[in-house]
Amino acid sequence: MSYNFYAFMDRMKYIKRWSLMRSVREENIMEHSQQVAMLAHALAVITNKIYGGSVDEEKCVLYAVYHECSEVMTGDLPTPIKYFNSSIKGAYKDIEARACQKLLAMLPEELREGLEPFVMADMSCEEYKILKAADRLAAYIKCLEEHRSGNTEFEKAKKSIEDDLHSRNMPAVEYFMEKFIPPFLLTLDELEGGL
């Protein structure tokens, strides 16, 4: 018997993000998830090493790896639609949960226990809050990339996401914004000039 879980995960590369926006460069949920995993790890390390936290760094990364997996079945519903009102938001959360459960059913029984905690994340824990902040940081970086390329389509999103990031009151996010975001505005030559 064969199992479809990882074949479905591989299809993440076909799901495009930012479908309502004109983008200079397209982005898919597979590359987005990898970026979010890296950012979640950074935020977790900053939380633990700079601010004396005790979050599970590996859990943050694994939450990020699987945080968009339901979209291989649902597609990427644009944020303005997903959060239009509480009814739509609740219904979409239910659809996402059902898609995750369907995906988990595509694993051998003996593997489900190892993946289920990350596919069906505990939304109340600190690691999940770090994942969500990393997800927003990735969106912010996308806005900066589009801005740097002369695309003004993302200006409103950039401001909204920046406000959201600051409103989270997470010291690790503020640290990352101060120490690591400015270089995202540099060209390759400017980045190399710092070496």
mmCIF file of C-alpha atoms in Angstrom:
data_model
loop_
_atom_site.group_PDB
_atom_site.id
_atom_site.type_symbol
_atom_site.label_atom_id
_atom_site.label_comp_id
_atom_site.label_asym_id
_atom_site.label_seq_id
_atom_site.Cartn_x
_atom_site.Cartn_y
_atom_site.Cartn_z
ATOM 1 C CA MET A 1 0.000 0.000 0.000
ATOM 2 C CA SER A 2 1.259 3.489 -0.783
ATOM 3 C CA TYR A 3 0.450 6.756 0.981
ATOM 4 C CA ASN A 4 -0.237 10.151 -0.612
ATOM 5 C CA PHE A 5 0.801 12.536 2.193
ATOM 6 C CA TYR A 6 4.232 13.552 0.885
ATOM 7 C CA ALA A 7 3.072 13.697 -2.737
ATOM 8 C CA PHE A 8 0.460 16.217 -1.595
ATOM 9 C CA MET A 9 3.101 18.150 0.385
ATOM 10 C CA ASP A 10 5.219 18.321 -2.776
ATOM 11 C CA ARG A 11 2.314 20.089 -4.506
ATOM 12 C CA MET A 12 2.860 23.107 -2.242
ATOM 13 C CA LYS A 13 5.167 24.413 -4.971
ATOM 14 C CA TYR A 14 2.137 24.887 -7.248
ATOM 15 C CA ILE A 15 0.070 27.015 -4.855
ATOM 16 C CA LYS A 16 0.707 30.697 -5.515
ATOM 17 C CA ARG A 17 0.500 33.379 -2.841
ATOM 18 C CA TRP A 18 -0.710 36.971 -3.191
ATOM 19 C CA SER A 19 -3.212 36.055 -5.909
ATOM 20 C CA LEU A 20 -5.021 39.412 -5.787
ATOM 21 C CA MET A 21 -1.808 41.431 -6.060
ATOM 22 C CA ARG A 22 0.405 42.194 -9.025
ATOM 23 C CA SER A 23 3.785 40.802 -8.023
ATOM 24 C CA VAL A 24 7.174 41.414 -9.577
ATOM 25 C CA ARG A 25 8.092 37.878 -8.507
ATOM 26 C CA GLU A 26 5.611 35.090 -7.858
ATOM 27 C CA GLU A 27 5.848 33.214 -4.579
ATOM 28 C CA ASN A 28 4.528 29.746 -3.755
ATOM 29 C CA ILE A 29 3.612 28.269 -0.377
ATOM 30 C CA MET A 30 6.519 25.815 -0.391
ATOM 31 C CA GLU A 31 9.149 28.546 -0.566
ATOM 32 C CA HIS A 32 7.081 30.683 1.803
ATOM 33 C CA SER A 33 6.991 27.854 4.359
ATOM 34 C CA GLN A 34 10.766 27.455 4.178
ATOM 35 C CA GLN A 35 11.235 31.182 4.776
ATOM 36 C CA VAL A 36 8.758 31.153 7.666
ATOM 37 C CA ALA A 37 10.597 28.167 9.192
ATOM 38 C CA MET A 38 13.870 30.099 9.096
ATOM 39 C CA LEU A 39 12.239 33.214 10.568
ATOM 40 C CA ALA A 40 10.421 31.206 13.264
ATOM 41 C CA HIS A 41 13.721 29.625 14.238
ATOM 42 C CA ALA A 42 15.350 33.061 14.403
ATOM 43 C CA LEU A 43 12.556 34.445 16.592
ATOM 44 C CA ALA A 44 12.718 31.409 18.872
ATOM 45 C CA VAL A 45 16.504 31.698 19.268
ATOM 46 C CA ILE A 46 16.217 35.448 19.926
ATOM 47 C CA THR A 47 13.465 34.788 22.483
ATOM 48 C CA ASN A 48 15.621 32.214 24.295
ATOM 49 C CA LYS A 49 19.114 33.703 23.984
ATOM 50 C CA ILE A 50 18.434 37.451 24.143
ATOM 51 C CA TYR A 51 15.300 37.551 26.299
ATOM 52 C CA GLY A 52 15.761 34.487 28.520
ATOM 53 C CA GLY A 53 12.742 32.616 27.144
ATOM 54 C CA SER A 54 12.185 28.894 27.097
ATOM 55 C CA VAL A 55 10.326 28.208 23.862
ATOM 56 C CA ASP A 56 10.877 24.965 21.974
ATOM 57 C CA GLU A 57 12.885 26.090 18.938
ATOM 58 C CA GLU A 58 12.339 22.853 17.005
ATOM 59 C CA LYS A 59 8.588 23.015 17.573
ATOM 60 C CA CYS A 60 8.549 26.556 16.139
ATOM 61 C CA VAL A 61 10.332 25.338 13.006
ATOM 62 C CA LEU A 62 8.058 22.320 12.540
ATOM 63 C CA TYR A 63 4.932 24.433 13.012
ATOM 64 C CA ALA A 64 6.260 26.666 10.242
ATOM 65 C CA VAL A 65 7.076 23.768 7.899
ATOM 66 C CA TYR A 66 3.468 22.541 8.044
ATOM 67 C CA HIS A 67 1.566 25.806 8.624
ATOM 68 C CA GLU A 68 0.296 26.066 5.031
ATOM 69 C CA CYS A 69 -0.169 22.362 4.288
ATOM 70 C CA SER A 70 -3.975 22.564 4.186
ATOM 71 C CA GLU A 71 -3.658 24.846 1.164
ATOM 72 C CA VAL A 72 -2.707 21.918 -1.073
ATOM 73 C CA MET A 73 -6.427 21.136 -0.824
ATOM 74 C CA THR A 74 -7.978 24.564 -0.273
ATOM 75 C CA GLY A 75 -5.683 26.812 -2.301
ATOM 76 C CA ASP A 76 -4.491 30.119 -0.880
ATOM 77 C CA LEU A 77 -7.536 32.199 0.013
ATOM 78 C CA PRO A 78 -6.512 35.889 -0.039
ATOM 79 C CA THR A 79 -6.329 37.518 3.410
ATOM 80 C CA PRO A 80 -8.985 40.204 2.708
ATOM 81 C CA ILE A 81 -11.481 37.442 1.939
ATOM 82 C CA LYS A 82 -10.331 35.037 4.673
ATOM 83 C CA TYR A 83 -10.789 37.686 7.387
ATOM 84 C CA PHE A 84 -13.703 39.630 5.840
ATOM 85 C CA ASN A 85 -15.947 38.782 8.790
ATOM 86 C CA SER A 86 -16.112 36.326 11.676
ATOM 87 C CA SER A 87 -18.442 33.940 9.838
ATOM 88 C CA ILE A 88 -16.100 33.559 6.869
ATOM 89 C CA LYS A 89 -13.058 33.336 9.144
ATOM 90 C CA GLY A 90 -14.683 30.600 11.256
ATOM 91 C CA ALA A 91 -15.854 28.635 8.232
ATOM 92 C CA TYR A 92 -12.420 28.841 6.616
ATOM 93 C CA LYS A 93 -10.696 27.691 9.826
ATOM 94 C CA ASP A 94 -13.032 24.694 9.824
ATOM 95 C CA ILE A 95 -12.210 23.929 6.172
ATOM 96 C CA GLU A 96 -8.476 24.174 6.946
ATOM 97 C CA ALA A 97 -8.836 21.795 9.910
ATOM 98 C CA ARG A 98 -10.741 19.281 7.783
ATOM 99 C CA ALA A 99 -8.078 19.489 5.066
ATOM 100 C CA CYS A 100 -5.364 18.841 7.673
ATOM 101 C CA GLN A 101 -7.265 15.846 9.026
ATOM 102 C CA LYS A 102 -7.690 14.487 5.503
ATOM 103 C CA LEU A 103 -3.950 14.880 4.902
ATOM 104 C CA LEU A 104 -3.081 13.126 8.159
ATOM 105 C CA ALA A 105 -5.291 10.219 7.084
ATOM 106 C CA MET A 106 -2.897 9.825 4.123
ATOM 107 C CA LEU A 107 -0.135 8.658 6.466
ATOM 108 C CA PRO A 108 0.448 5.184 7.858
ATOM 109 C CA GLU A 109 -1.119 4.969 11.305
ATOM 110 C CA GLU A 110 2.287 4.566 12.971
ATOM 111 C CA LEU A 111 3.512 7.927 11.544
ATOM 112 C CA ARG A 112 0.446 10.066 12.262
ATOM 113 C CA GLU A 113 1.327 10.565 15.920
ATOM 114 C CA GLY A 114 4.682 12.064 14.931
ATOM 115 C CA LEU A 115 3.224 14.601 12.488
ATOM 116 C CA GLU A 116 -0.194 15.415 13.910
ATOM 117 C CA PRO A 117 1.075 17.886 16.570
ATOM 118 C CA PHE A 118 2.627 20.011 13.823
ATOM 119 C CA VAL A 119 -0.084 19.690 11.179
ATOM 120 C CA MET A 120 -2.794 20.355 13.808
ATOM 121 C CA ALA A 121 -0.878 22.973 15.801
ATOM 122 C CA ASP A 122 -1.763 24.037 19.349
ATOM 123 C CA MET A 123 -2.833 27.623 18.670
ATOM 124 C CA SER A 124 -2.610 28.622 22.337
ATOM 125 C CA CYS A 125 1.103 27.952 22.878
ATOM 126 C CA GLU A 126 4.035 30.364 22.653
ATOM 127 C CA GLU A 127 5.574 28.449 19.762
ATOM 128 C CA TYR A 128 2.436 29.020 17.688
ATOM 129 C CA LYS A 129 2.539 32.751 18.471
ATOM 130 C CA ILE A 130 6.136 32.785 17.240
ATOM 131 C CA LEU A 131 5.085 30.968 14.069
ATOM 132 C CA LYS A 132 2.349 33.555 13.411
ATOM 133 C CA ALA A 133 4.812 36.418 13.941
ATOM 134 C CA ALA A 134 7.283 34.732 11.567
ATOM 135 C CA ASP A 135 4.498 34.331 9.006
ATOM 136 C CA ARG A 136 3.788 38.070 9.200
ATOM 137 C CA LEU A 137 7.513 38.860 9.003
ATOM 138 C CA ALA A 138 7.706 36.829 5.786
ATOM 139 C CA ALA A 139 4.780 38.823 4.380
ATOM 140 C CA TYR A 140 6.510 42.058 5.418
ATOM 141 C CA ILE A 141 9.729 40.980 3.702
ATOM 142 C CA LYS A 142 7.711 40.209 0.553
ATOM 143 C CA CYS A 143 6.311 43.756 0.677
ATOM 144 C CA LEU A 144 9.828 45.167 1.034
ATOM 145 C CA GLU A 145 11.010 43.078 -1.933
ATOM 146 C CA GLU A 146 8.169 44.330 -4.107
ATOM 147 C CA HIS A 147 8.778 47.934 -2.982
ATOM 148 C CA ARG A 148 12.490 47.645 -3.745
ATOM 149 C CA SER A 149 11.540 46.464 -7.249
ATOM 150 C CA GLY A 150 9.420 49.570 -7.818
ATOM 151 C CA ASN A 151 6.048 47.878 -7.327
ATOM 152 C CA THR A 152 3.753 50.166 -5.306
ATOM 153 C CA GLU A 153 0.989 47.511 -5.217
ATOM 154 C CA PHE A 154 2.183 46.332 -1.785
ATOM 155 C CA GLU A 155 2.446 49.730 -0.034
ATOM 156 C CA LYS A 156 -0.828 49.445 1.917
ATOM 157 C CA ALA A 157 -0.077 45.827 2.866
ATOM 158 C CA LYS A 158 3.418 46.841 4.031
ATOM 159 C CA LYS A 159 2.033 49.489 6.391
ATOM 160 C CA SER A 160 -0.714 47.213 7.704
ATOM 161 C CA ILE A 161 1.680 44.298 8.335
ATOM 162 C CA GLU A 162 4.267 46.558 9.982
ATOM 163 C CA ASP A 163 1.581 47.904 12.347
ATOM 164 C CA ASP A 164 0.453 44.345 13.081
ATOM 165 C CA LEU A 165 4.013 43.220 13.862
ATOM 166 C CA HIS A 166 4.536 46.099 16.314
ATOM 167 C CA SER A 167 1.149 45.495 17.942
ATOM 168 C CA ARG A 168 2.165 41.968 18.952
ATOM 169 C CA ASN A 169 4.405 43.317 21.728
ATOM 170 C CA MET A 170 6.984 40.594 21.137
ATOM 171 C CA PRO A 171 10.525 41.672 22.023
ATOM 172 C CA ALA A 172 12.001 39.128 19.591
ATOM 173 C CA VAL A 173 10.032 40.668 16.720
ATOM 174 C CA GLU A 174 11.207 44.171 17.631
ATOM 175 C CA TYR A 175 14.785 42.907 17.867
ATOM 176 C CA PHE A 176 14.530 41.248 14.449
ATOM 177 C CA MET A 177 12.946 44.354 12.905
ATOM 178 C CA GLU A 178 15.754 46.550 14.239
ATOM 179 C CA LYS A 179 18.733 44.270 13.575
ATOM 180 C CA PHE A 180 17.795 42.241 10.490
ATOM 181 C CA ILE A 181 15.143 44.042 8.431
ATOM 182 C CA PRO A 182 17.234 47.043 7.196
ATOM 183 C CA PRO A 183 19.540 44.837 5.058
ATOM 184 C CA PHE A 184 16.498 43.571 3.134
ATOM 185 C CA LEU A 185 16.413 47.028 1.522
ATOM 186 C CA LEU A 186 19.968 46.714 0.213
ATOM 187 C CA THR A 187 21.169 45.574 -3.185
ATOM 188 C CA LEU A 188 23.528 42.616 -3.525
ATOM 189 C CA ASP A 189 26.469 44.986 -4.038
ATOM 190 C CA GLU A 190 25.545 46.873 -0.874
ATOM 191 C CA LEU A 191 25.194 43.604 1.067
ATOM 192 C CA GLU A 192 28.586 42.411 -0.173
ATOM 193 C CA GLY A 193 30.135 45.777 0.688
ATOM 194 C CA GLY A 194 29.569 44.932 4.334
ATOM 195 C CA LEU A 195 31.791 41.839 4.093
#
